[in-house]
């Protein structure tokens, strides 16, 4: 039996644009509409879930390829990348999610990957808009006016419920309140 594909919507923008702030507002709204949401973040720096002196850290440093941290509250699997310095592959990472436990994955970053994305834009940062060069961007979330001409739909940055309605419409889901997919 084939594995069910989890829908993925990405949020792309330069650092400081408000992607994480927007996502923190969207998750509870999506959850209130009955969706089980996963989150995938592309970090541009190295990170550790544990710290020096802890058993899992020491064993990973000793050469363990995978380290699973588990407690009565949660668990986390750390896997060492085989190719250091290469950007992680979005599609490969998505296979790590349990498809039966999620209705949607919100991804932050992975702007060069080919997948459905919303651009978060703040003109005050001076960064160029991404959508003219990225056909996978289906909307721009901004508190600014977009240039005249052809552009994807513009969604208000300070109205997360409007962004949720747009996402649900893209997924073909009409939901007014709590329900389970």
Short mmCIF file of C-alpha atoms in Angstrom, two decimals:
data_model
loop_
_atom_site.label_atom_id
_atom_site.label_comp_id
_atom_site.label_asym_id
_atom_site.label_seq_id
_atom_site.Cartn_x
_atom_site.Cartn_y
_atom_site.Cartn_z
CA UNK A 1 0.00 0.00 0.00
CA UNK A 2 1.49 3.39 -0.99
CA UNK A 3 2.31 5.91 1.72
CA UNK A 4 -0.11 8.84 1.86
CA UNK A 5 1.47 12.11 0.77
CA UNK A 6 1.13 14.88 3.34
CA UNK A 7 0.32 18.27 1.77
CA UNK A 8 3.15 20.78 2.24
CA UNK A 9 2.94 24.57 2.20
CA UNK A 10 6.17 26.51 2.50
CA UNK A 11 6.92 29.99 3.76
CA UNK A 12 9.93 31.72 2.22
CA UNK A 13 11.52 35.11 2.82
CA UNK A 14 14.77 36.64 3.99
CA UNK A 15 15.58 36.37 7.68
CA UNK A 16 13.72 38.94 9.77
CA UNK A 17 10.66 39.06 7.50
CA UNK A 18 8.32 37.50 10.06
CA UNK A 19 7.96 33.93 8.78
CA UNK A 20 8.20 32.34 12.23
CA UNK A 21 5.91 34.96 13.80
CA UNK A 22 3.29 34.28 11.12
CA UNK A 23 3.63 30.51 11.50
CA UNK A 24 3.18 30.77 15.28
CA UNK A 25 -0.14 32.51 14.56
CA UNK A 26 -1.23 30.05 11.87
CA UNK A 27 -0.67 26.78 13.74
CA UNK A 28 -3.29 27.31 16.48
CA UNK A 29 -5.81 28.56 13.89
CA UNK A 30 -5.25 25.49 11.71
CA UNK A 31 -5.48 23.25 14.76
CA UNK A 32 -8.76 24.93 15.76
CA UNK A 33 -10.04 24.00 12.30
CA UNK A 34 -9.25 20.36 12.99
CA UNK A 35 -5.94 19.96 11.16
CA UNK A 36 -2.97 18.12 12.60
CA UNK A 37 0.03 20.25 11.64
CA UNK A 38 3.69 19.35 11.29
CA UNK A 39 6.54 21.85 11.02
CA UNK A 40 9.80 21.59 9.09
CA UNK A 41 12.44 24.31 9.49
CA UNK A 42 15.47 24.77 7.27
CA UNK A 43 18.23 26.06 9.52
CA UNK A 44 21.18 27.78 7.89
CA UNK A 45 23.43 26.96 10.82
CA UNK A 46 24.43 23.92 12.83
CA UNK A 47 22.37 22.99 15.88
CA UNK A 48 22.20 20.34 18.59
CA UNK A 49 19.18 19.06 20.49
CA UNK A 50 21.36 17.92 23.34
CA UNK A 51 24.49 19.27 24.98
CA UNK A 52 28.03 18.26 25.91
CA UNK A 53 28.15 16.00 28.93
CA UNK A 54 24.84 14.28 28.13
CA UNK A 55 24.98 10.61 27.15
CA UNK A 56 23.30 11.06 23.77
CA UNK A 57 25.64 13.91 22.84
CA UNK A 58 28.74 11.93 23.85
CA UNK A 59 27.64 8.84 21.88
CA UNK A 60 26.84 10.90 18.78
CA UNK A 61 30.26 12.54 19.09
CA UNK A 62 31.76 9.05 19.39
CA UNK A 63 30.31 8.17 15.98
CA UNK A 64 26.68 7.06 16.35
CA UNK A 65 24.96 7.81 13.01
CA UNK A 66 21.52 8.18 14.61
CA UNK A 67 20.56 9.20 18.13
CA UNK A 68 17.06 8.90 19.51
CA UNK A 69 16.24 10.99 22.58
CA UNK A 70 13.07 9.86 24.35
CA UNK A 71 11.09 10.77 27.44
CA UNK A 72 7.54 10.32 28.64
CA UNK A 73 6.67 13.63 26.93
CA UNK A 74 8.32 13.40 23.49
CA UNK A 75 11.06 11.88 21.40
CA UNK A 76 13.46 13.27 18.82
CA UNK A 77 15.61 11.48 16.28
CA UNK A 78 18.90 13.06 15.23
CA UNK A 79 20.49 11.72 12.05
CA UNK A 80 23.95 12.80 10.93
CA UNK A 81 23.99 14.10 7.35
CA UNK A 82 26.16 11.90 5.17
CA UNK A 83 27.28 14.84 3.05
CA UNK A 84 28.43 17.76 5.19
CA UNK A 85 27.86 21.21 3.76
CA UNK A 86 25.09 20.15 1.38
CA UNK A 87 21.63 21.62 1.87
CA UNK A 88 19.14 19.07 3.23
CA UNK A 89 16.72 17.65 0.66
CA UNK A 90 13.13 18.71 1.31
CA UNK A 91 11.51 15.61 -0.20
CA UNK A 92 13.79 13.27 1.76
CA UNK A 93 13.04 15.08 5.02
CA UNK A 94 9.29 14.94 4.39
CA UNK A 95 9.50 11.13 4.37
CA UNK A 96 10.54 11.30 8.04
CA UNK A 97 7.09 12.53 9.11
CA UNK A 98 4.44 9.97 10.11
CA UNK A 99 1.82 10.53 7.38
CA UNK A 100 -1.04 9.05 9.40
CA UNK A 101 -0.49 11.59 12.19
CA UNK A 102 -0.60 14.77 10.08
CA UNK A 103 -2.90 16.59 7.70
CA UNK A 104 -0.47 19.33 6.68
CA UNK A 105 3.22 20.21 6.98
CA UNK A 106 4.23 23.85 7.17
CA UNK A 107 7.80 24.30 5.97
CA UNK A 108 9.93 27.32 6.73
CA UNK A 109 12.64 27.95 4.21
CA UNK A 110 13.78 25.59 1.46
CA UNK A 111 13.30 28.50 -0.94
CA UNK A 112 15.19 26.79 -3.75
CA UNK A 113 13.11 23.59 -3.61
CA UNK A 114 10.24 23.07 -6.02
CA UNK A 115 7.12 22.98 -3.86
CA UNK A 116 4.09 25.15 -3.04
CA UNK A 117 5.21 28.30 -1.21
CA UNK A 118 3.91 31.55 0.20
CA UNK A 119 6.31 34.47 0.21
CA UNK A 120 6.41 36.68 3.29
CA UNK A 121 7.54 40.16 2.27
CA UNK A 122 8.38 43.36 4.13
CA UNK A 123 9.45 46.19 1.83
CA UNK A 124 11.21 47.96 4.72
CA UNK A 125 13.91 45.24 4.67
CA UNK A 126 14.90 46.25 1.14
CA UNK A 127 15.04 42.67 -0.14
CA UNK A 128 13.71 41.97 -3.62
CA UNK A 129 10.47 40.07 -4.08
CA UNK A 130 10.99 36.37 -4.75
CA UNK A 131 7.83 35.55 -6.72
CA UNK A 132 8.97 36.97 -10.08
CA UNK A 133 11.69 34.30 -10.23
CA UNK A 134 9.83 31.47 -8.46
CA UNK A 135 6.76 29.95 -10.16
CA UNK A 136 6.07 27.85 -7.03
CA UNK A 137 5.08 30.93 -4.99
CA UNK A 138 1.27 30.97 -4.99
CA UNK A 139 0.70 34.05 -2.79
CA UNK A 140 2.55 36.91 -1.14
CA UNK A 141 1.83 37.67 2.52
CA UNK A 142 2.70 41.29 3.14
CA UNK A 143 1.64 44.54 4.76
CA UNK A 144 2.89 46.43 1.70
CA UNK A 145 1.44 47.07 -1.77
CA UNK A 146 2.85 44.86 -4.50
CA UNK A 147 4.11 46.47 -7.71
CA UNK A 148 1.58 46.85 -10.49
CA UNK A 149 1.51 44.09 -13.03
CA UNK A 150 1.04 40.37 -12.78
CA UNK A 151 1.63 38.85 -9.35
CA UNK A 152 0.20 36.07 -7.19
CA UNK A 153 -2.62 36.86 -4.75
CA UNK A 154 -1.65 39.28 -1.98
CA UNK A 155 -2.65 38.29 1.57
CA UNK A 156 -2.52 40.65 4.56
CA UNK A 157 0.37 39.92 6.90
CA UNK A 158 -1.58 41.00 9.99
CA UNK A 159 -4.62 38.82 9.26
CA UNK A 160 -3.56 35.19 9.89
CA UNK A 161 -7.16 33.95 9.58
CA UNK A 162 -7.17 35.14 5.95
CA UNK A 163 -3.93 33.21 5.34
CA UNK A 164 -5.49 30.10 6.95
CA UNK A 165 -8.56 30.42 4.70
CA UNK A 166 -6.26 30.67 1.67
CA UNK A 167 -4.29 27.58 2.72
CA UNK A 168 -7.46 25.58 3.32
CA UNK A 169 -8.81 26.64 -0.08
CA UNK A 170 -5.55 25.45 -1.67
CA UNK A 171 -6.00 22.10 0.07
CA UNK A 172 -9.62 21.93 -1.04
CA UNK A 173 -10.81 21.99 2.57
CA UNK A 174 -13.70 24.17 3.70
CA UNK A 175 -13.79 24.36 7.49
CA UNK A 176 -15.54 26.78 9.76
CA UNK A 177 -14.63 25.13 13.04
CA UNK A 178 -13.23 22.02 14.72
CA UNK A 179 -13.35 18.78 12.78
CA UNK A 180 -11.05 15.93 11.92
CA UNK A 181 -9.96 15.22 8.34
#
